[in-house]
XYZ file of C-alpha atoms in Angstrom:
766
model
C -28.157 -13.710 10.261
C -28.284 -17.380 9.458
C -24.589 -17.384 8.468
C -23.595 -15.374 11.546
C -21.510 -13.200 9.323
C -21.477 -9.399 8.996
C -20.139 -6.986 6.423
C -18.164 -4.322 8.220
C -19.774 -0.963 7.486
C -18.719 2.621 8.124
C -21.899 3.347 10.109
C -24.922 1.564 11.591
C -27.773 3.079 9.586
C -28.908 -0.453 8.660
C -29.845 -1.218 12.291
C -33.059 0.308 13.579
C -32.704 1.455 17.234
C -36.203 0.250 18.129
C -35.492 -3.192 16.710
C -32.201 -3.234 18.586
C -33.983 -2.558 21.887
C -36.505 -5.302 21.179
C -33.700 -7.750 20.385
C -31.910 -6.898 23.628
C -35.094 -7.562 25.628
C -35.699 -10.837 23.805
C -32.143 -12.105 24.053
C -31.338 -11.034 27.628
C -32.849 -14.112 29.355
C -31.368 -16.257 26.633
C -27.877 -15.103 27.581
C -28.540 -15.060 31.330
C -29.832 -18.610 31.384
C -27.500 -19.815 28.649
C -26.639 -23.258 29.973
C -30.112 -24.798 30.546
C -31.739 -23.583 27.342
C -28.898 -23.252 24.818
C -29.483 -26.653 23.259
C -33.192 -25.989 22.816
C -32.726 -22.586 21.244
C -30.016 -23.929 18.956
C -32.753 -25.835 17.196
C -34.069 -22.540 15.840
C -31.180 -22.691 13.418
C -30.052 -19.081 13.299
C -29.258 -18.523 16.966
C -25.756 -18.868 18.425
C -24.736 -22.415 19.251
C -21.468 -21.937 21.097
C -20.096 -19.795 23.916
C -18.063 -17.742 21.478
C -21.133 -17.029 19.380
C -23.144 -16.195 22.514
C -20.535 -13.702 23.665
C -20.420 -12.178 20.198
C -24.197 -11.688 20.153
C -24.140 -10.237 23.638
C -21.487 -7.722 22.687
C -23.190 -6.932 19.399
C -26.612 -6.171 20.882
C -25.675 -4.629 24.214
C -22.898 -2.401 22.802
C -24.414 -0.638 19.758
C -21.112 0.988 18.834
C -19.491 -2.410 18.266
C -19.826 -4.681 15.260
C -18.519 -8.216 15.620
C -18.649 -11.402 13.629
C -19.409 -14.378 15.865
C -17.573 -16.761 13.515
C -14.492 -14.575 13.507
C -12.369 -12.585 15.878
C -12.997 -9.145 14.387
C -14.756 -6.339 16.220
C -15.271 -2.770 15.077
C -15.878 0.251 17.264
C -17.616 2.728 14.960
C -17.212 5.611 17.375
C -13.433 5.500 16.977
C -13.218 3.565 13.677
C -11.157 0.909 15.444
C -10.892 -2.676 14.257
C -9.678 -5.336 16.675
C -8.527 -8.737 15.479
C -8.429 -10.995 18.500
C -7.500 -14.560 19.325
C -7.705 -16.229 22.723
C -4.743 -14.275 24.124
C -3.677 -11.862 21.384
C -4.932 -8.546 20.032
C -3.961 -6.651 16.921
C -5.763 -3.311 16.684
C -6.229 -1.122 13.612
C -7.867 2.263 13.151
C -8.742 4.600 10.315
C -11.582 6.287 8.456
C -12.463 5.527 4.877
C -10.190 7.590 2.653
C -7.433 7.836 5.254
C -4.336 5.837 6.105
C -5.076 2.671 8.064
C -3.007 2.585 11.243
C -1.974 -0.254 13.543
C -1.148 -0.647 17.205
C 1.111 -3.177 18.858
C 0.705 -6.875 18.082
C 0.654 -8.832 21.316
C -1.146 -9.896 24.441
C -4.823 -9.014 24.847
C -5.437 -5.452 25.993
C -8.621 -3.692 27.161
C -11.098 -3.013 24.385
C -10.869 0.710 25.079
C -7.265 0.720 23.878
C -7.083 2.553 20.562
C -3.358 3.225 20.413
C -2.440 3.307 16.742
C 0.335 5.463 15.417
C 1.886 3.750 12.444
C 0.666 2.720 9.008
C -0.596 -0.833 8.880
C 1.343 -1.353 5.674
C 3.971 1.362 5.033
C 4.708 2.178 1.417
C 7.160 5.000 2.059
C 10.121 5.594 4.341
C 8.087 6.888 7.272
C 11.271 7.263 9.285
C 14.916 7.376 8.378
C 15.197 3.714 9.312
C 12.026 1.891 8.276
C 11.958 0.219 4.874
C 8.780 0.301 2.781
C 6.850 -2.951 2.768
C 5.576 -2.405 -0.760
C 7.461 -0.652 -3.525
C 5.901 -0.241 -6.986
C 7.345 1.392 -10.078
C 4.396 3.151 -11.720
C 3.996 3.486 -15.507
C 5.429 7.022 -15.284
C 8.625 5.617 -13.759
C 8.075 6.937 -10.255
C 8.238 4.945 -7.023
C 4.989 6.551 -5.989
C 2.286 4.862 -3.949
C -0.165 5.955 -1.277
C -2.703 3.576 0.199
C -5.975 4.670 1.761
C -8.634 2.568 3.408
C -11.471 1.864 0.964
C -13.446 -0.838 2.769
C -13.248 -3.669 5.262
C -14.832 -7.078 4.841
C -14.624 -10.364 6.667
C -15.724 -13.940 6.289
C -15.678 -16.936 8.585
C -13.676 -20.002 7.636
C -15.253 -22.098 10.410
C -16.423 -21.501 13.973
C -12.842 -20.848 15.059
C -11.166 -18.936 12.219
C -11.961 -16.003 9.972
C -10.312 -13.691 7.464
C -10.473 -9.911 7.534
C -9.649 -8.020 4.360
C -8.580 -4.388 4.533
C -9.168 -3.068 1.024
C -6.631 -0.316 0.331
C -6.442 1.841 -2.777
C -4.253 4.570 -4.243
C -6.346 7.697 -4.998
C -4.051 8.787 -7.841
C -2.895 5.537 -9.468
C -5.062 2.516 -10.406
C -3.475 0.176 -7.871
C -5.380 -1.700 -5.163
C -3.863 -3.651 -2.298
C -5.783 -6.091 -0.126
C -4.266 -6.837 3.256
C -5.680 -10.224 4.274
C -5.387 -11.153 7.940
C -6.686 -14.487 9.187
C -7.149 -15.171 12.890
C -7.235 -18.670 14.383
C -8.829 -18.092 17.763
C -8.013 -21.213 19.781
C -4.522 -21.604 18.289
C -3.544 -17.977 19.030
C -2.205 -17.704 15.483
C -2.657 -14.849 13.021
C -1.557 -14.957 9.385
C -0.980 -12.038 7.045
C -0.654 -11.772 3.270
C -1.309 -9.250 0.518
C -2.932 -9.102 -2.887
C -1.774 -6.395 -5.335
C -4.107 -5.637 -8.245
C -3.128 -3.600 -11.298
C -6.415 -1.925 -12.301
C -4.825 0.290 -14.911
C -4.175 -0.070 -18.640
C -0.365 -0.194 -18.371
C 1.984 -2.589 -16.660
C 3.528 -1.793 -13.302
C 6.578 -3.366 -11.649
C 6.723 -4.758 -8.126
C 9.853 -4.565 -6.015
C 9.424 -4.999 -2.248
C 6.210 -6.857 -1.421
C 6.134 -7.998 2.201
C 3.337 -10.276 3.292
C 3.357 -8.820 6.792
C 4.450 -5.686 8.605
C 3.963 -5.836 12.360
C 4.570 -3.388 15.154
C 5.872 -5.213 18.233
C 6.316 -4.132 21.873
C 9.272 -1.841 22.306
C 11.902 -2.755 24.834
C 15.519 -1.833 25.440
C 16.459 -5.534 25.477
C 14.864 -7.450 22.610
C 16.414 -10.790 21.607
C 16.234 -12.517 18.221
C 16.473 -16.317 18.025
C 17.259 -17.512 14.505
C 17.564 -21.040 13.152
C 19.973 -22.372 10.552
C 21.861 -25.471 9.475
C 23.212 -27.407 6.519
C 22.877 -30.814 4.930
C 22.657 -33.491 7.665
C 22.629 -30.761 10.330
C 19.293 -29.094 9.617
C 18.012 -26.756 12.349
C 20.997 -27.469 14.609
C 22.082 -23.830 14.368
C 20.227 -22.107 17.168
C 21.450 -18.584 17.806
C 20.125 -15.874 20.104
C 21.318 -12.297 19.716
C 20.458 -9.063 21.406
C 18.782 -6.974 18.741
C 21.064 -4.129 17.676
C 19.797 -0.737 16.573
C 19.026 -0.713 12.887
C 17.795 -3.415 10.542
C 18.575 -7.084 11.072
C 17.763 -9.085 7.968
C 17.762 -12.827 7.254
C 17.368 -14.135 3.709
C 17.439 -17.327 1.715
C 17.967 -16.877 -2.018
C 17.251 -20.472 -3.081
C 14.499 -20.393 -5.672
C 13.086 -23.858 -5.108
C 13.590 -24.667 -1.416
C 13.462 -22.653 1.755
C 14.629 -24.255 4.986
C 18.443 -24.446 4.635
C 20.834 -22.774 5.317
C 18.720 -20.163 7.115
C 15.212 -21.058 8.245
C 12.271 -18.784 7.256
C 11.147 -18.345 10.841
C 12.311 -16.771 14.079
C 11.475 -16.024 17.699
C 11.658 -12.618 19.375
C 11.690 -12.178 23.163
C 11.214 -8.930 25.044
C 13.083 -8.117 28.243
C 15.965 -10.564 27.979
C 16.813 -14.006 26.632
C 13.883 -16.170 25.565
C 12.752 -18.575 28.277
C 11.054 -21.893 27.629
C 8.141 -21.422 30.042
C 7.929 -17.703 30.829
C 8.192 -14.288 29.246
C 6.730 -12.530 26.226
C 7.617 -14.143 22.907
C 6.643 -13.458 19.285
C 7.227 -16.236 16.745
C 6.758 -16.121 12.985
C 7.461 -18.122 9.836
C 7.108 -17.449 6.109
C 4.934 -20.140 4.499
C 6.845 -20.271 1.230
C 9.037 -22.819 -0.592
C 11.318 -20.384 -2.348
C 13.432 -17.290 -1.763
C 12.341 -15.368 1.320
C 13.388 -12.678 3.741
C 12.437 -11.376 7.153
C 13.595 -8.165 8.777
C 13.499 -6.807 12.310
C 13.949 -3.077 12.704
C 14.966 -1.586 16.057
C 14.695 2.195 16.029
C 16.611 4.715 18.073
C 13.609 4.755 20.447
C 13.685 0.961 20.919
C 10.588 0.494 18.786
C 10.570 -2.920 17.128
C 9.030 -3.830 13.763
C 8.870 -7.178 12.002
C 8.340 -7.647 8.272
C 8.563 -10.738 6.095
C 7.740 -12.176 2.696
C 9.375 -13.251 -0.519
C 12.827 -12.006 -1.406
C 12.208 -8.919 -3.561
C 13.006 -9.042 -7.256
C 11.554 -6.984 -10.086
C 8.248 -8.520 -11.171
C 6.065 -7.209 -13.991
C 2.349 -6.953 -13.289
C 0.366 -6.589 -16.514
C -2.942 -4.683 -16.708
C -5.724 -6.534 -14.937
C -3.311 -8.977 -13.289
C -2.806 -9.540 -9.572
C -0.013 -10.702 -7.317
C -0.780 -12.967 -4.352
C 1.864 -13.159 -1.640
C 2.469 -16.162 0.627
C 1.240 -16.142 4.206
C 3.363 -15.180 7.152
C 2.271 -17.202 10.189
C 2.590 -15.420 13.549
C 1.845 -16.141 17.192
C 2.252 -14.474 20.567
C 2.969 -16.107 23.904
C 3.289 -14.719 27.393
C 4.453 -18.149 28.576
C 7.742 -18.345 26.726
C 8.912 -20.261 23.675
C 7.167 -23.431 24.751
C 3.671 -22.005 24.439
C 4.549 -20.264 21.160
C 5.667 -23.650 19.793
C 2.488 -25.332 21.007
C 0.441 -22.628 19.282
C 2.232 -23.348 16.016
C 1.815 -27.108 16.511
C -1.939 -26.692 16.979
C -2.131 -24.457 13.931
C -0.221 -27.054 11.923
C -2.428 -29.941 13.002
C -5.672 -28.019 12.492
C -4.914 -25.813 9.479
C -1.321 -25.616 8.261
C -0.396 -29.227 7.451
C -2.209 -31.453 4.974
C -4.339 -34.029 6.825
C -2.869 -32.565 9.988
C -5.276 -34.328 12.345
C -4.597 -37.876 11.150
C -2.030 -40.232 12.639
C 0.996 -41.083 10.522
C 1.980 -44.687 9.675
C 5.229 -46.495 10.433
C 7.217 -46.504 7.181
C 10.131 -48.701 6.151
C 12.063 -46.861 3.442
C 14.500 -48.914 1.355
C 17.243 -46.321 0.863
C 19.792 -47.092 3.608
C 18.977 -50.775 3.314
C 19.381 -51.228 -0.451
C 20.399 -47.960 -2.111
C 20.111 -48.603 -5.894
C 21.564 -52.110 -5.756
C 18.488 -54.329 -5.819
C 16.318 -56.602 -7.893
C 12.808 -57.947 -7.521
C 13.855 -60.803 -5.247
C 15.786 -58.481 -2.914
C 12.912 -55.984 -2.720
C 10.394 -58.751 -2.045
C 12.516 -60.082 0.804
C 12.763 -56.593 2.307
C 8.977 -56.196 2.120
C 8.554 -59.343 4.199
C 11.167 -58.221 6.722
C 9.441 -54.827 6.956
C 6.205 -56.543 7.940
C 8.011 -58.644 10.545
C 9.516 -55.482 12.056
C 6.071 -53.913 12.456
C 6.088 -51.424 9.572
C 2.770 -50.429 8.014
C 4.042 -48.961 4.737
C 6.944 -50.046 2.523
C 8.527 -47.341 0.343
C 10.822 -48.214 -2.564
C 13.356 -45.419 -2.879
C 15.577 -44.300 -5.783
C 16.756 -46.703 -8.496
C 13.506 -48.281 -9.748
C 13.235 -46.501 -13.139
C 15.003 -45.945 -16.447
C 16.054 -48.526 -19.025
C 18.914 -49.151 -21.447
C 21.896 -46.854 -21.381
C 20.216 -44.477 -18.927
C 18.983 -47.068 -16.420
C 19.017 -45.598 -12.921
C 21.787 -47.702 -11.427
C 23.692 -44.665 -10.178
C 22.717 -41.076 -9.468
C 24.334 -39.644 -12.616
C 21.593 -40.571 -15.067
C 17.964 -41.372 -15.672
C 16.046 -38.545 -13.979
C 13.145 -37.719 -16.259
C 12.770 -41.242 -17.673
C 9.992 -42.478 -15.417
C 9.498 -45.994 -16.742
C 9.877 -49.034 -14.491
C 13.294 -50.658 -14.898
C 12.432 -53.949 -16.580
C 15.724 -55.607 -15.658
C 15.394 -54.918 -11.920
C 11.620 -55.294 -11.668
C 10.444 -57.596 -14.489
C 6.956 -57.954 -13.003
C 6.582 -54.240 -12.372
C 5.051 -52.216 -9.580
C 1.814 -54.181 -9.395
C 3.773 -57.257 -8.330
C 5.320 -55.272 -5.450
C 1.880 -53.965 -4.461
C 0.679 -57.572 -4.352
C 3.606 -58.568 -2.152
C 2.901 -55.690 0.231
C -0.788 -56.553 0.352
C -0.017 -60.193 1.105
C 1.822 -59.251 4.301
C -0.470 -56.405 5.377
C 1.587 -53.453 4.116
C 0.791 -50.579 1.798
C 3.198 -49.642 -0.986
C 4.932 -46.327 -1.606
C 7.549 -45.064 -4.035
C 10.219 -42.370 -4.463
C 10.114 -39.722 -7.211
C 12.102 -36.609 -8.060
C 9.864 -35.219 -10.793
C 11.214 -31.647 -10.890
C 14.641 -32.837 -12.058
C 16.323 -33.932 -15.259
C 19.697 -35.603 -15.793
C 21.810 -34.595 -18.819
C 22.166 -38.347 -19.317
C 18.513 -39.135 -19.973
C 16.158 -39.674 -22.859
C 14.134 -36.692 -21.676
C 17.117 -34.347 -21.988
C 18.007 -35.742 -25.411
C 14.484 -34.946 -26.604
C 13.795 -31.782 -24.614
C 16.932 -29.888 -23.562
C 14.714 -26.795 -23.487
C 12.898 -28.237 -20.461
C 15.915 -27.569 -18.227
C 16.448 -24.229 -16.519
C 19.183 -22.068 -18.017
C 20.383 -18.512 -17.673
C 20.505 -16.741 -21.030
C 23.962 -16.663 -22.641
C 25.357 -18.967 -19.922
C 26.224 -22.644 -19.927
C 24.174 -24.842 -17.679
C 25.926 -25.901 -14.467
C 24.997 -29.373 -13.171
C 24.406 -29.963 -9.490
C 24.594 -33.609 -8.439
C 24.603 -34.530 -12.156
C 21.180 -32.988 -12.677
C 19.333 -29.808 -13.598
C 16.037 -28.370 -12.430
C 13.172 -28.553 -14.872
C 11.769 -25.137 -15.753
C 8.426 -25.243 -13.948
C 7.637 -21.723 -15.151
C 7.198 -23.285 -18.606
C 3.558 -24.437 -18.704
C 4.476 -27.407 -20.906
C 7.002 -28.542 -18.309
C 4.522 -27.972 -15.503
C 2.105 -30.295 -17.277
C 4.867 -32.862 -17.804
C 5.720 -32.926 -14.090
C 2.078 -33.284 -13.084
C 1.489 -35.994 -15.678
C 4.583 -37.903 -14.521
C 3.209 -38.366 -11.006
C -0.462 -38.551 -11.956
C 0.201 -41.250 -14.553
C 2.164 -43.275 -12.020
C -0.649 -43.061 -9.465
C -3.374 -43.706 -12.043
C -1.602 -46.750 -13.473
C -0.965 -48.122 -9.985
C -3.859 -47.067 -7.748
C -2.500 -49.063 -4.820
C 0.463 -46.690 -4.445
C -0.370 -45.110 -1.087
C 2.725 -42.979 -0.410
C 4.909 -40.672 -2.480
C 8.342 -39.590 -1.293
C 8.852 -36.412 -3.348
C 12.542 -35.522 -3.427
C 14.287 -32.377 -4.669
C 18.075 -32.618 -4.576
C 19.299 -29.585 -6.546
C 18.388 -25.971 -6.008
C 17.026 -24.012 -8.947
C 19.308 -21.060 -8.301
C 22.274 -22.967 -9.809
C 20.846 -22.057 -13.255
C 18.484 -19.211 -12.334
C 16.866 -18.575 -15.690
C 13.807 -19.573 -17.676
C 14.045 -19.986 -21.450
C 10.235 -19.808 -21.517
C 9.936 -16.438 -19.736
C 12.934 -14.396 -20.835
C 11.345 -10.972 -20.295
C 10.279 -11.342 -16.662
C 13.166 -13.085 -14.935
C 12.506 -11.231 -11.682
C 9.358 -13.323 -11.299
C 11.282 -16.616 -11.508
C 11.185 -17.274 -7.756
C 7.453 -16.559 -7.551
C 6.511 -18.467 -10.678
C 8.583 -21.554 -9.900
C 7.047 -21.946 -6.446
C 3.554 -21.112 -7.674
C 3.886 -23.816 -10.352
C 5.103 -26.338 -7.770
C 2.072 -25.519 -5.623
C -0.299 -25.865 -8.581
C 1.156 -29.277 -9.452
C 1.004 -30.766 -5.980
C -2.336 -29.116 -5.171
C -3.872 -30.736 -8.241
C -2.354 -34.085 -7.260
C -3.825 -33.729 -3.768
C -7.234 -33.028 -5.261
C -7.119 -35.988 -7.634
C -5.376 -38.450 -5.303
C -6.493 -37.347 -1.828
C -5.711 -40.606 -0.011
C -2.034 -40.746 -1.020
C 0.451 -39.618 1.643
C 3.084 -37.156 0.361
C 6.427 -36.687 2.059
C 8.425 -33.563 1.210
C 12.126 -34.342 0.915
C 14.867 -32.078 -0.390
C 18.437 -33.184 0.291
C 16.983 -33.985 3.683
C 15.000 -31.182 5.318
C 15.402 -28.328 2.870
C 11.654 -28.264 2.202
C 10.632 -28.368 5.842
C 8.544 -25.205 5.499
C 4.903 -24.281 6.054
C 4.441 -23.612 2.344
C 5.187 -27.203 1.331
C 3.419 -28.669 4.363
C 0.060 -27.256 3.280
C 0.208 -29.970 0.591
C 2.235 -32.686 2.361
C 1.556 -34.777 5.440
C 5.184 -34.746 6.529
C 8.736 -33.854 5.605
C 12.014 -35.733 5.856
C 13.760 -34.078 8.794
C 17.299 -34.851 7.655
C 19.386 -37.342 5.715
C 21.232 -37.801 9.013
C 19.640 -40.764 10.801
C 22.171 -40.928 13.647
C 19.979 -40.859 16.756
C 22.291 -38.592 18.759
C 22.411 -36.026 15.964
C 18.671 -36.355 15.475
C 18.075 -35.182 19.060
C 19.415 -31.732 18.116
C 17.835 -31.714 14.651
C 14.373 -32.575 15.934
C 14.739 -30.127 18.840
C 15.140 -27.347 16.278
C 12.214 -28.505 14.135
C 9.978 -28.704 17.224
C 9.919 -24.912 17.405
C 7.675 -24.866 14.334
C 6.177 -28.324 13.711
C 4.317 -31.011 15.666
C 6.069 -34.349 15.959
C 3.850 -36.130 13.429
C 5.114 -33.877 10.623
C 8.819 -34.742 11.113
C 9.826 -38.084 9.585
C 12.551 -39.751 11.674
C 13.820 -43.233 10.852
C 15.691 -45.851 12.838
C 18.749 -45.952 10.634
C 21.751 -48.064 9.956
C 24.850 -46.013 10.644
C 26.949 -44.537 13.479
C 24.392 -44.814 16.206
C 23.911 -46.050 19.729
C 21.846 -49.081 20.640
C 18.520 -49.798 19.005
C 16.506 -48.801 22.047
C 18.006 -45.307 21.860
C 17.379 -45.160 18.106
C 13.745 -46.174 18.554
C 13.142 -43.768 21.448
C 14.534 -40.796 19.495
C 12.422 -41.682 16.444
C 9.309 -41.881 18.652
C 9.577 -38.147 19.357
C 8.910 -37.538 15.654
C 7.168 -39.743 13.052
C 8.867 -43.078 13.612
C 10.038 -45.113 10.637
C 12.771 -47.579 9.662
C 15.593 -47.082 7.143
C 17.659 -50.260 7.041
C 17.436 -53.881 5.991
C 16.640 -55.889 9.140
C 18.649 -58.831 7.781
C 21.845 -57.054 8.894
C 20.700 -57.103 12.532
C 21.416 -59.637 15.192
C 18.433 -61.439 16.669
C 18.695 -59.303 19.799
C 18.794 -56.027 17.851
C 15.884 -57.117 15.667
C 13.839 -57.951 18.763
C 14.679 -54.516 20.200
C 13.617 -52.892 16.918
C 10.311 -54.774 16.894
C 9.660 -53.906 20.523
C 10.316 -50.211 19.914
C 7.926 -50.111 16.956
C 5.242 -51.941 18.943
C 5.587 -49.601 21.936
C 5.418 -46.568 19.642
C 2.141 -47.744 18.112
C 0.581 -47.947 21.568
C 1.369 -44.311 22.390
C 1.172 -42.894 18.842
C -2.363 -41.454 19.266
C -1.113 -39.392 22.200
C 2.216 -38.388 20.632
C 0.496 -37.174 17.466
C -2.051 -35.009 19.288
C -0.318 -33.963 22.513
C 1.136 -30.687 23.717
C 4.936 -30.811 23.707
C 6.854 -29.438 26.683
C 10.604 -29.173 26.158
C 12.996 -29.522 29.080
C 16.736 -28.912 28.974
C 18.089 -28.010 25.580
C 20.614 -30.362 23.922
C 22.558 -27.213 23.070
C 23.182 -26.592 26.777
C 23.083 -30.023 28.376
C 24.094 -33.622 27.751
C 20.688 -34.651 29.133
C 17.505 -33.616 27.358
C 13.864 -33.979 28.419
C 10.664 -33.940 26.341
C 7.139 -34.411 27.704
C 4.113 -35.044 25.483
C 0.964 -34.159 27.465
C -2.646 -34.871 26.517
C -4.841 -31.789 26.120
C -6.836 -32.761 29.218
C -3.615 -33.712 31.076
C -4.962 -37.196 31.793
C -1.941 -38.816 30.154
C 1.627 -37.960 29.304
C 4.711 -39.628 27.855
C 8.110 -38.488 29.086
C 11.393 -38.963 27.202
C 14.859 -38.540 28.660
C 18.026 -38.730 26.534
C 21.608 -38.950 27.824
C 24.337 -38.359 25.249
C 27.422 -39.007 27.363
C 28.655 -42.510 28.196
C 29.140 -42.292 31.975
C 26.745 -44.111 34.329
C 24.387 -41.496 35.623
C 21.495 -41.134 38.061
C 19.416 -37.965 38.188
C 15.882 -36.781 38.768
C 14.582 -35.708 35.336
C 11.750 -33.185 35.298
C 8.535 -33.744 33.332
C 6.626 -30.604 32.435
C 3.082 -29.623 31.610
C 1.276 -32.198 33.767
C -1.457 -31.315 36.287
C -0.039 -30.595 39.756
C -3.350 -31.527 41.396
C -3.518 -35.089 39.990
C -1.943 -38.400 40.924
C -0.060 -40.115 38.083
C 0.873 -43.767 37.726
C 4.340 -44.148 36.188
C 5.188 -47.043 33.869
C 8.419 -47.492 31.940
C 7.905 -48.073 28.206
C 10.264 -49.796 25.795
C 12.441 -50.990 28.698
C 16.022 -52.148 28.350
C 17.462 -55.251 30.031
C 17.380 -53.445 33.375
C 14.736 -50.943 34.540
C 15.614 -47.246 34.635
C 12.818 -46.028 36.915
C 10.890 -47.342 39.877
C 7.224 -47.497 38.842
C 4.537 -46.211 41.187
C 1.979 -43.511 41.911
C 3.139 -39.928 42.389
C 1.465 -36.570 42.708
C 1.813 -34.188 39.824
C 3.090 -31.537 42.216
C 5.859 -33.850 43.415
C 6.867 -34.808 39.878
C 6.962 -31.180 38.748
C 9.033 -30.170 41.755
C 11.317 -33.161 42.239
C 11.214 -35.100 38.970
C 11.477 -38.787 38.113
C 14.562 -40.606 39.454
C 16.287 -42.204 36.434
C 19.287 -44.553 36.497
C 21.105 -44.472 33.163
C 23.697 -47.158 32.272
C 27.255 -46.445 31.163
C 26.366 -45.745 27.540
C 24.490 -43.191 25.521
C 20.956 -44.059 26.483
C 17.321 -43.096 26.926
C 14.224 -43.636 29.016
C 10.522 -43.496 28.164
C 7.902 -43.171 30.906
C 4.135 -43.207 30.610
C 2.141 -41.134 33.112
C -1.549 -41.990 33.587
C -3.761 -39.929 35.875
C -5.639 -42.113 38.364
């Protein structure tokens, strides 16, 4: 048992009862006196080293009917053939004998281990009621929609000492089709993911229709509420709608092939027993980790039973003999402490597992776009690099307009995409010169690319019109004077990878890539390279995108990647598994960003959401800086346009942010009043041990205003010292020492001036 990992078996014939008794006698004092001798016994090498492993061993040896993996959250009761997948506060229970249908019970809060309630198929493939849709629909070689899945085996493996995957191997006894249901539990994060693998083991092709990644039975209640998220360009995630779940099927879809997060978002919250509360009540949250067309459905039966299913948007896909289909993950969590705890669960999952380099702090970036657009030369860029350093930036990113030569030079957005050569007129000394300039002032250099696109006015299109996506027998339709490249064509996939890899190889000091994607692939939804399997276009496009960026991450692991797509249209958990961050919106107005970032906070930690102090239509620079601090702060303007006073305010905001960045990028976020309901909004970032916190208050109206604003999440039993950060010309709080109980009950008195304004307060336990 050196790996602390067990194969789940249908009986326990491999364990000798006499040996089991001996092991119980040997291990009993070990468990009883765990604390004083655990470190010594850990030296043996194959004994449990943590409390979770100790508890697993105790259960395993003292309850012979139970099999458990100490590195996972799976237990099996052989007497009832029940499998329990458990996180810190959530259970999902399954039951079934080999050769029978695997059943599931309700997904939700932890229940006693004796609970074996399971009455519905874990993965329905037929209409089990008049209302439920099948989660998997296959057209067999004989033309029938005929599938029956029986449990063949169960296996599990630990990912680390906190997470493990359980695979329910299901098979059709009549047709050569296998389905693996793969469920991964993240114990501390209270997150469970679900996906499927379909394997054609026959000698003829089959066709996939519906293929949900997850099907979940939820608590039934006469008053279940669905919170959905939506938006549009420059208003991402500002749509925030809660509806009482009607009887029947409620379905949300996004049919964009190459991006996922706008207009509808591939995630939702469900509350049971009334409207979702921030800090109380039972809440289920889920998101599809996929950067293409998706759907999720909630079914409410006539008996108030609730079922959730989600995955890719179904389209006919051919599965050849011996081939397999791998679905994306659906990420799910349960909270009995309202939306706030569900969000914090997802934030922890993102930092620890779901976001690339999720545990590292993010740098302050100055991006050139709103400062220069495409109108620049080497001298102008060099000057901006120096001003970026003076403002406190750590990275400088040159945005669009640096490439293309001759008649297709990228001087406007109508031409040049695909011609990735440095513009010799604008930048005669090339990228290495700019890297030198950044290095001389202590910055790192980054650059913008849009490698999945091609302009009709480009050398690439003249030479390879076949690289562009096109629907057979239809003229191509341009979107923003560009087409999507056909990533399902392996030659094009290689071209896109080589474009970025060659840039990074030729210029190894490039430390940041802003990867943009400004036109959806469903404008010309066809592949000249795969004319006979167009139903697979969504799957194959996204799979190719993942292969490209995954290979880049492997070969250039230190480069930071930002996902951008007309703003936040790739703010999804599929893209973020390969990217450190995403561009939250092209809207940099601080007041608008309060609502945008509020929406994103339901799924992502602050460090993943790029938010820049911008140039247009905003309040004062203190407000702009304070709003950007609640995400990943950056700058998107040329400081030369600022007055001395505004530049000093900008510098001060960046400097204050750097001091509290370690906390902001690792803290638990507690939301206060919603900007959808109030002109005053509160956010509190609290350290895991509650020894520190940073409180933000935002006022969007212009009247002078004094109110006690409530921090949340701090320890009521501690005393906190309050200090105002990034202060304005006059203080907005009275500093001092206050009990956590008093602050939670009565708040922090804040005096706002007669303008749209903000306050930042640091709380240190003493």
